[in-house]
Short mmCIF file of C-alpha atoms and ligand atoms in Angstrom, two decimals:
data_model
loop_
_atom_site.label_atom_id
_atom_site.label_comp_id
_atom_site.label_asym_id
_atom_site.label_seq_id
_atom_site.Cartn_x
_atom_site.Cartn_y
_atom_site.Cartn_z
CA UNK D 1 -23.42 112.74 8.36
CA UNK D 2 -25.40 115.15 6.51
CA UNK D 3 -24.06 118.40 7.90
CA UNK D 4 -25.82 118.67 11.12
CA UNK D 5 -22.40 118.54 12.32
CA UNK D 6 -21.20 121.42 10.10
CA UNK D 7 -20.14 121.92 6.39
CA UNK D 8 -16.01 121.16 7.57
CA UNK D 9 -17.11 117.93 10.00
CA UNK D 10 -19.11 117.22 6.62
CA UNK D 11 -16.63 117.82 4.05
CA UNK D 12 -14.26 115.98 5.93
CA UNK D 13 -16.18 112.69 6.48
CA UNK D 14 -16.98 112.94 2.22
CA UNK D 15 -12.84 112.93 1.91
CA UNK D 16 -12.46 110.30 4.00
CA UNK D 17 -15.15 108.02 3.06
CA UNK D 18 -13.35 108.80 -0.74
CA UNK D 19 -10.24 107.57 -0.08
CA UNK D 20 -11.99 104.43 1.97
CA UNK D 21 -14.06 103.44 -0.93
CA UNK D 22 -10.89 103.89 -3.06
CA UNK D 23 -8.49 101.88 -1.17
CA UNK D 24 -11.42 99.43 0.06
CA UNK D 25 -11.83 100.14 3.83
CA UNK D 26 -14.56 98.28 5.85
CA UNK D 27 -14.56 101.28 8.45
CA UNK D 28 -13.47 103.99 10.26
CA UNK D 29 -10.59 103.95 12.89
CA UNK D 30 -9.56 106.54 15.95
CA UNK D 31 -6.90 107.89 15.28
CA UNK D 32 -4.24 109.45 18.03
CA UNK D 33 -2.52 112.32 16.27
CA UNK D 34 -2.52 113.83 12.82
CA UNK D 35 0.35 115.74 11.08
CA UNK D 36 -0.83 117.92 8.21
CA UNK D 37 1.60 118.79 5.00
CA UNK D 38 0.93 121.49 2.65
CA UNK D 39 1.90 124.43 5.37
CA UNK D 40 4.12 126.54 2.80
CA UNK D 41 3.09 129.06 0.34
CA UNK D 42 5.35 127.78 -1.81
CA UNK D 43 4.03 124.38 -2.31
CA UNK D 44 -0.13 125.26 -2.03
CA UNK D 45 -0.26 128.95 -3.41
CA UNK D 46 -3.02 131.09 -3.13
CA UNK D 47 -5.45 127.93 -4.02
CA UNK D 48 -4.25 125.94 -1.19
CA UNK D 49 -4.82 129.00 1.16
CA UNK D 50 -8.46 129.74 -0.30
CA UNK D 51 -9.19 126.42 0.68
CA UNK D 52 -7.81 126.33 3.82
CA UNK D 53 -9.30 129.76 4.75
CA UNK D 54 -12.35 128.07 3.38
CA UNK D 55 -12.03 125.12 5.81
CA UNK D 56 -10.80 127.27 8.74
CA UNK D 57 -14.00 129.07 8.69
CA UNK D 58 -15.60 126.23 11.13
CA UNK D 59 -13.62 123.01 11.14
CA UNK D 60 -11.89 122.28 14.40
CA UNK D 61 -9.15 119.24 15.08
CA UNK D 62 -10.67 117.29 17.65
CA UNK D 63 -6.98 115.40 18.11
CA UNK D 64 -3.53 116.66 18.94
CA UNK D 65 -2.71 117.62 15.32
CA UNK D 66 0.79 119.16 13.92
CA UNK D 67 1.64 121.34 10.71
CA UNK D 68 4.52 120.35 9.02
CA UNK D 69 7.27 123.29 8.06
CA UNK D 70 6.92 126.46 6.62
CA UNK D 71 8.26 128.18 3.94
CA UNK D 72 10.28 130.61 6.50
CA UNK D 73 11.75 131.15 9.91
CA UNK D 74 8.76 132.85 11.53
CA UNK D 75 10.80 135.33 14.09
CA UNK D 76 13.79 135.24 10.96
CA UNK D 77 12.17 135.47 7.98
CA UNK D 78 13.58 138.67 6.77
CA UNK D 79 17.45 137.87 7.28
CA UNK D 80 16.64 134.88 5.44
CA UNK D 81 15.61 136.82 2.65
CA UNK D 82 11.60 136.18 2.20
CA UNK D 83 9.84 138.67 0.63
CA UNK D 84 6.99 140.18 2.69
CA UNK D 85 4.50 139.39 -0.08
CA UNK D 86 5.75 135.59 0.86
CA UNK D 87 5.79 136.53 4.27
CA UNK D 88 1.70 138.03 3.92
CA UNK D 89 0.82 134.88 2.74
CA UNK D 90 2.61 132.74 5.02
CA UNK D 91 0.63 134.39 7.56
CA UNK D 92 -2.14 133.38 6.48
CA UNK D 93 -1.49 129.59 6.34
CA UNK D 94 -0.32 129.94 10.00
CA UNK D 95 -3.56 131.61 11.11
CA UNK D 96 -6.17 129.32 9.22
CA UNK D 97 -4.25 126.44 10.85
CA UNK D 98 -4.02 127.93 13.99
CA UNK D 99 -8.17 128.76 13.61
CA UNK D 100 -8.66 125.07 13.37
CA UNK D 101 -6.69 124.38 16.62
CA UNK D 102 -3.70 122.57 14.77
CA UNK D 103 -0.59 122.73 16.76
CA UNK D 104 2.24 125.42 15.35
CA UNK D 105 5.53 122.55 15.22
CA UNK D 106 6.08 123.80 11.96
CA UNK D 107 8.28 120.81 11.72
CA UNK D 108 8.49 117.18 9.96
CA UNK D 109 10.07 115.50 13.23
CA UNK D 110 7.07 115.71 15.47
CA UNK D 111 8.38 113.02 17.36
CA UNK D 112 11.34 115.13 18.85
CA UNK D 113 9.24 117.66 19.52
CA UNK D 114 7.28 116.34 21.78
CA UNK D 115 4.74 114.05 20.08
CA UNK D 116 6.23 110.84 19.79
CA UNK D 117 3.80 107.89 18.85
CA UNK D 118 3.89 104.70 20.87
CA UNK D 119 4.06 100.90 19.25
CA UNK D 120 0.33 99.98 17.62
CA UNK D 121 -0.82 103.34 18.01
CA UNK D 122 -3.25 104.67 14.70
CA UNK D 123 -2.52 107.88 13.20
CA UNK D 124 -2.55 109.84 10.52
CA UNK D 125 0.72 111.43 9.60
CA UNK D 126 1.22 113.05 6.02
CA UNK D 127 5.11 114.01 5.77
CA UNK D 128 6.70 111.13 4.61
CA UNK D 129 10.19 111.44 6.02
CA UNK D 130 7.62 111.42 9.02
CA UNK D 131 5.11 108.80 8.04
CA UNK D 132 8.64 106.03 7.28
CA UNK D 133 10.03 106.97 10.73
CA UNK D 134 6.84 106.32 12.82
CA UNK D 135 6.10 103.07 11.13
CA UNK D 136 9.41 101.72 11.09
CA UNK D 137 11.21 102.98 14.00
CA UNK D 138 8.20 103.70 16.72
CA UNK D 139 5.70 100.46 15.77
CA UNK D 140 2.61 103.41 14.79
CA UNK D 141 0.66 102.93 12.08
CA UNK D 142 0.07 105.40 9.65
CA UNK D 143 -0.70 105.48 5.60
CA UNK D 144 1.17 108.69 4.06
CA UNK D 145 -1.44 110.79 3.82
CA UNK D 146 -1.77 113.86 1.91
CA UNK D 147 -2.36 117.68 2.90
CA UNK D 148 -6.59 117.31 2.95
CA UNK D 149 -6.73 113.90 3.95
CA UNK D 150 -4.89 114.55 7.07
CA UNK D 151 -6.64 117.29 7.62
CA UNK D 152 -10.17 115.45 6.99
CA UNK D 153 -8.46 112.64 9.97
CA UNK D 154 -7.87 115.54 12.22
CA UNK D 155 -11.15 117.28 12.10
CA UNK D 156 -12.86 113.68 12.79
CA UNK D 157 -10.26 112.27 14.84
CA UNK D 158 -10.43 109.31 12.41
CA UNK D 159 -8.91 107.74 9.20
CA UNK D 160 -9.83 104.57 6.89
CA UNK D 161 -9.02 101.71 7.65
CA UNK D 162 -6.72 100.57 4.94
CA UNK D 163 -3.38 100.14 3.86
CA UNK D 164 -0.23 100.34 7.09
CA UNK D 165 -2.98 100.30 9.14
CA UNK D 166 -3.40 96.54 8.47
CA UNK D 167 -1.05 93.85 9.49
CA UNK D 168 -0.92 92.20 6.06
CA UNK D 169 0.01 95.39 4.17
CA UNK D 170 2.73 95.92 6.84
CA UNK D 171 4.70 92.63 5.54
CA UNK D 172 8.08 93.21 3.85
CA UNK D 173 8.92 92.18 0.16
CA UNK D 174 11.80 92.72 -0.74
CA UNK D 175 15.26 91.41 0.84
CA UNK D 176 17.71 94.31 0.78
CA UNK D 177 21.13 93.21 1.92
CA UNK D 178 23.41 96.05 2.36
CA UNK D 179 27.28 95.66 2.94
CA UNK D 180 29.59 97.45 4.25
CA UNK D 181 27.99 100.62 4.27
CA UNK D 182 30.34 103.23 6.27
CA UNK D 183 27.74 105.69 8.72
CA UNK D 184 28.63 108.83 6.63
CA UNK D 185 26.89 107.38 3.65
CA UNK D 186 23.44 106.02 4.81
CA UNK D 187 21.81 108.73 3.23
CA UNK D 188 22.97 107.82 0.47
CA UNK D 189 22.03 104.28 0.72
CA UNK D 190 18.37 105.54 1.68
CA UNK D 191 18.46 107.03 -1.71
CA UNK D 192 19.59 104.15 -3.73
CA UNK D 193 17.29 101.86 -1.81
CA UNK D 194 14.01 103.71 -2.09
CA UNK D 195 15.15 103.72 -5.95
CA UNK D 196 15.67 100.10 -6.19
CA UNK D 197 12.33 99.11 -4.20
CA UNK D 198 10.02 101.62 -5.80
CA UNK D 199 6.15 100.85 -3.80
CA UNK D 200 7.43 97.56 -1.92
CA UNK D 201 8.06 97.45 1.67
CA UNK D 202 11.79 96.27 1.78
CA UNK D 203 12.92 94.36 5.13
CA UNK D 204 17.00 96.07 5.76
CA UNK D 205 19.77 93.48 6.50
CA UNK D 206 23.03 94.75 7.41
CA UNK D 207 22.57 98.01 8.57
CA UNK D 208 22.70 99.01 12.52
CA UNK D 209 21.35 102.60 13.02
CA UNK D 210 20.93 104.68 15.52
CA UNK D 211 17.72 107.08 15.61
CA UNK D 212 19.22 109.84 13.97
CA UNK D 213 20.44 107.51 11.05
CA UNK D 214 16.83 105.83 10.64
CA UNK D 215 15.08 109.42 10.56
CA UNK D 216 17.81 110.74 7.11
CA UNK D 217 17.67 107.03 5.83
CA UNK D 218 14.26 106.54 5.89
CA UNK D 219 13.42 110.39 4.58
CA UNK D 220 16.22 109.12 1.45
CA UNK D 221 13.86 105.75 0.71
CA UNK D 222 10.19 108.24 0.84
CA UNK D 223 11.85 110.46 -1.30
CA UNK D 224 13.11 108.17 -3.94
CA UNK D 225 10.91 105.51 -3.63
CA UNK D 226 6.91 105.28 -2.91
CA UNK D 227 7.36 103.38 0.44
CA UNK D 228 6.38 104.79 3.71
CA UNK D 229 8.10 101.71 5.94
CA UNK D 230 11.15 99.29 5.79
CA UNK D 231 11.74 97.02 8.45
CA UNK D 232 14.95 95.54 9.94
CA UNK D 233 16.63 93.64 12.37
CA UNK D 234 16.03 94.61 15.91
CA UNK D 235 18.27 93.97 18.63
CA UNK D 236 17.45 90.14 19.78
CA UNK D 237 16.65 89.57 15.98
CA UNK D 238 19.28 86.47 16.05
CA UNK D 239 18.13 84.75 13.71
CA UNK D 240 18.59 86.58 9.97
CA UNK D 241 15.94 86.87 7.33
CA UNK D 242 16.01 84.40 4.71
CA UNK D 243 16.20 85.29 0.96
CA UNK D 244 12.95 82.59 0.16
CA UNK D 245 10.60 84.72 2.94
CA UNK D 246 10.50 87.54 -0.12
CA UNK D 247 9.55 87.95 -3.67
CA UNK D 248 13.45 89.42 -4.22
CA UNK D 249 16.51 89.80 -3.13
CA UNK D 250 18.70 93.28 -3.27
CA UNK D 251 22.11 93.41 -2.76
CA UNK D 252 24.09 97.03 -2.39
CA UNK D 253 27.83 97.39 -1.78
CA UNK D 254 30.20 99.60 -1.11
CA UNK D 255 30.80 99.99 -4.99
CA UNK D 256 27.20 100.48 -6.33
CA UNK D 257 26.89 103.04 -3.10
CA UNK D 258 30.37 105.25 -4.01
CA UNK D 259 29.09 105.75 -7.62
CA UNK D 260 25.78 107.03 -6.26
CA UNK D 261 27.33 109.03 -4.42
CA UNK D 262 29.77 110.32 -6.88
CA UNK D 263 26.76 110.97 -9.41
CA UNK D 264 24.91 112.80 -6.66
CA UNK D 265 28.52 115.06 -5.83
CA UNK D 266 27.53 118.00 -7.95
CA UNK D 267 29.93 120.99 -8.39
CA UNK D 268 31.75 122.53 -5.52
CA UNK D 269 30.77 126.05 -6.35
CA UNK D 270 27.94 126.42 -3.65
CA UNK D 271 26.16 129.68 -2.95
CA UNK D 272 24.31 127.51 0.27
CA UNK D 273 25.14 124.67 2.47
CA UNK D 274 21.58 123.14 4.24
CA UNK D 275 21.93 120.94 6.60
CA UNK D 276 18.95 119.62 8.62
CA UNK D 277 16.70 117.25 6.49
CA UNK D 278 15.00 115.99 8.10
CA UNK D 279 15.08 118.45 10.96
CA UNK D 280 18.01 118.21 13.20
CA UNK D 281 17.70 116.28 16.41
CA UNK D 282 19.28 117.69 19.73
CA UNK D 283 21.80 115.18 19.51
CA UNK D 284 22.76 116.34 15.59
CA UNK D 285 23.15 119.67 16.63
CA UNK D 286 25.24 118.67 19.51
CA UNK D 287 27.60 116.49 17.37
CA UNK D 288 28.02 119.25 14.98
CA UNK D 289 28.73 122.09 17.18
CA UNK D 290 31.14 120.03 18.48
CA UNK D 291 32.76 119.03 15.69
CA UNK D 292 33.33 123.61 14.98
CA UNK D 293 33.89 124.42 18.17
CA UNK D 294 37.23 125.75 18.34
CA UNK D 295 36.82 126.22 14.18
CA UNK D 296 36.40 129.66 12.55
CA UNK D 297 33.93 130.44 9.60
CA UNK D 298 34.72 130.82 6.49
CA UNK D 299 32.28 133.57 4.49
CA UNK D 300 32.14 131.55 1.53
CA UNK D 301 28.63 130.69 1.79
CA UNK D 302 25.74 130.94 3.40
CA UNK D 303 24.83 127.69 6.27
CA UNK D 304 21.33 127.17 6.97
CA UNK D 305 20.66 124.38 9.97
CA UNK D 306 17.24 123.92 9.73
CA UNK D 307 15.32 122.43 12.96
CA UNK D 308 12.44 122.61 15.16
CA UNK D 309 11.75 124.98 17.14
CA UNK D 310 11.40 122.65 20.44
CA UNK D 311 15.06 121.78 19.52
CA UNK D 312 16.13 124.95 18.92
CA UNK D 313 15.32 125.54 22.55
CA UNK D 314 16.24 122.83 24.39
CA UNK D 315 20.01 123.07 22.50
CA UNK D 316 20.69 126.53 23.45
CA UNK D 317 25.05 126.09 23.75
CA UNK D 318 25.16 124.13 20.54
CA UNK D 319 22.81 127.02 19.19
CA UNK D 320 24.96 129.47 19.99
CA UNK D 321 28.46 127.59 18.61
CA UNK D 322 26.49 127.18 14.73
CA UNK D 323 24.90 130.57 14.60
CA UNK D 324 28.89 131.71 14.35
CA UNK D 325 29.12 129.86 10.96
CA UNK D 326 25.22 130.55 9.78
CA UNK D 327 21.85 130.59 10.58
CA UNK D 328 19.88 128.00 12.78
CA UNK D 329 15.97 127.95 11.61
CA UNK D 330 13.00 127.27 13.12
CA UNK D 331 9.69 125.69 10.96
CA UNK D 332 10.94 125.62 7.54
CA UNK D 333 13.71 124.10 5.60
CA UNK D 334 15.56 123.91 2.35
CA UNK D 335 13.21 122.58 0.09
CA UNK D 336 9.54 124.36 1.21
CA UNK D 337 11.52 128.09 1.92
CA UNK D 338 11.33 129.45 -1.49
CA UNK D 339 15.26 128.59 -1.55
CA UNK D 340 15.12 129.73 -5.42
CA UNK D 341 14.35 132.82 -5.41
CA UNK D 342 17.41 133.54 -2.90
CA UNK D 343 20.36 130.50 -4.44
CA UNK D 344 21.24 128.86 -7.97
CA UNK D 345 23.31 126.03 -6.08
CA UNK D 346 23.02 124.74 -2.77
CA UNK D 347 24.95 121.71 -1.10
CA UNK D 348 22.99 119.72 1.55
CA UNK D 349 24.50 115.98 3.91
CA UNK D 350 20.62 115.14 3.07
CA UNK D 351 19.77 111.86 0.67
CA UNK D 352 15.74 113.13 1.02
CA UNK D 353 17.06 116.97 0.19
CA UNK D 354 19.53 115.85 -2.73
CA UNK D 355 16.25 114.21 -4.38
CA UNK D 356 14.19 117.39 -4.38
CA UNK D 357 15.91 120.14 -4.19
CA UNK D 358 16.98 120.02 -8.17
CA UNK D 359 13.49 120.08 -8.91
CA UNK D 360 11.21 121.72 -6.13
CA UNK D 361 14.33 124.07 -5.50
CA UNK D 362 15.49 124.77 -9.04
CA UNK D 363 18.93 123.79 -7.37
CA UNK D 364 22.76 123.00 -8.88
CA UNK D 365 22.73 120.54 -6.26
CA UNK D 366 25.40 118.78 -4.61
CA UNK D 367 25.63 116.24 -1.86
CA UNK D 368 28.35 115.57 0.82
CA UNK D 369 28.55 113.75 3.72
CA UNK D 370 28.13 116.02 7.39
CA UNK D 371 31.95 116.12 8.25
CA UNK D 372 32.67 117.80 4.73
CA UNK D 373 30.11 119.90 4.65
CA UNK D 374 31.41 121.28 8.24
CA UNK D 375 35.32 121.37 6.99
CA UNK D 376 33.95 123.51 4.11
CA UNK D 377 32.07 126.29 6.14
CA UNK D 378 35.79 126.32 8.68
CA UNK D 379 38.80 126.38 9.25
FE1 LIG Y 401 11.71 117.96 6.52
FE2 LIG Y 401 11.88 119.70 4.62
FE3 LIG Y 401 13.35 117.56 4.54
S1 LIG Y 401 10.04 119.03 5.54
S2 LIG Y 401 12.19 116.02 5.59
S3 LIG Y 401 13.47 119.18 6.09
S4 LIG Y 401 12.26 118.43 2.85
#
């Protein structure tokens, strides 16, 4: 391609062939979606939208294509307490993206928002609480791919071939037995996991999760650990793994996961509670409205529940139970909302949120399981 296509079709195809050469792809694939990172202010400054802008210019998606979250509630931005020089700039992510056709999810679940991959299907995906869920949990195939690169595969409507894209890079390593793991500490076990494995892919024994569980488990292992898969045993799965299929064996108890937890408790001084990462699922906001229903707030603290805005809208009773204790948002979160500028110490149920919100958030951070986080806000 030498640009008879356009400088962005052009540009693209140079990124892409890159990363091929790189990695040491043979070729091209199609590709059925792309999800694009790098949508906050916060975490590409004015660079990130100079390129962008740059990019916007003429490049077009030529696949259904989602942005990841923003760096504020776009209809709530204010009440959250975003500056309008943030807000300016936000803006102006949102419209180059917009330019290029992407789709405005503003969210890091796409697949509960209405673009949920099927088994075998090629993508490229770059938010890697994403990226773990649709390899693991859906069958799709999809490398974690940065901001550009997804962008590059959405432009083209292709990626290269290379990495989860191929069945033998898709085969497990590492054994990771895990016992007696009670449900309100899986994050937690995410975290400790994705530590322990590092880049391997680690096959789970002993864990039975639901969806919900998978999508904060697997967001825990991305963030600690450079792994964008696991697998585990599947329903039918009689017959369990054995410890000579992989180059090691892990085993995590109930001990090693109560000190993690207990080094990962943090003060109880909180000037924010976060819950929501990943983004909550209909059924998560269900299960917690329940749960304060019939409970009063306590002002001690500001609540953010962060989700999509699909979600949001399709969960419009258990919507209106949390916004009594704080606010529900729409296409941002804890850690790309510039969350420091507004809190010294937040306390989040997330494994994935506990990881980066000491560092990305300048946070006193401290982690608790859902339940207590709820008991906290209520009475
Ligand atoms: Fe999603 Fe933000 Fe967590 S993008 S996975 S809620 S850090």
């Amino acid at each position: 391609m030498k640009g008879e296509e356009g400088t962005a079709r052009m540009k693209a195809m140079e990124l892409l062939v890159a990363l091929g050469d790189i990695y040491g792809a043979e070729r091209l694939i199609e590709i059925e979606s792309a999800q694009v990172s790098g949508a906050s202010f916060k975490t590409i400054g004015d660079a990130g939208i100079r390129w962008l802008e740059d990019f916007a210019t003429e490049g077009r998606v030529s696949v259904p294509a989602m942005v990841n979250p923003l760096g504020m509630d776009l209809t709530r931005w204010r009440s959250m307490g975003v500056s309008s020089q943030f807000y300016e700039k936000q803006m102006r992510i949102a419209q180059a993206y917009g330019a290029m056709g992407l789709l405005p999810v503003y969210s890091c679940t796409p697949y509960l928002a209405g673009h949920r991959p099927r088994d075998g299907q090629h993508l490229a995906w770059a938010e890697s609480s994403a990226t773990v869920f649709a390899n693991s949990v859906l069958g799709a195939r999809t490398n974690r791919e940065g901001g550009p690169s997804a962008l590059a595969a959405a432009i083209l409507g292709k990626t290269a071939e290379y990495g989860l894209h191929l069945d033998e890079s898709r085969k497990p390593k590492v054994l990771v037995r895990l016992e007696s793991v009670p449900t309100h500490l899986i994050p937690v076990a995410g975290y400790l996991v994705g530590k322990a494995v590092g880049n391997r892919i680690p096959h789970i024994d002993g864990l039975n999760m639901i969806a919900d569980q998978h999508k904060s488990f697997g967001a825990a292992i991305a963030a600690t650990g450079a792994v964008s898969m696991y697998t585990f045993r599947r329903k039918g799965d009689r017959i369990p793994p054995k410890s000579r299929s992989f180059e090691e064996t892990i085993v995590l108890g109930k001990t090693e996961l109560m000190r993690c937890a207990e080094g990962l408790r943090g003060g109880d001084d909180w000037d924010l509670v976060a819950i929501g990462c990943p983004h909550c699922s209909p059924r998560e906001l269900r299960s917690m409205a329940s749960v304060l229903k019939g409970r009063k707030p306590l002002k001690n603290t500001d609540v953010w529940f962060c989700t999509s805005r699909r979600v949001f809208k399709t969960c419009p009773e258990a919507v209106a139970i949390l916004r009594r204790f704080g606010r529900v948002l729409c296409d941002t979160c804890m850690v790309v909302a510039p969350i420091e500028e507004m809190y010294g110490r937040t306390a989040t149920d997330s494994g994935k949120a506990a990881a980066y919100l000491p560092s990305l958030g300048r946070q006193k951070t401290s982690y608790r399981p859902t339940r207590e986080l709820l008991e906290a806000i209520s009475r």
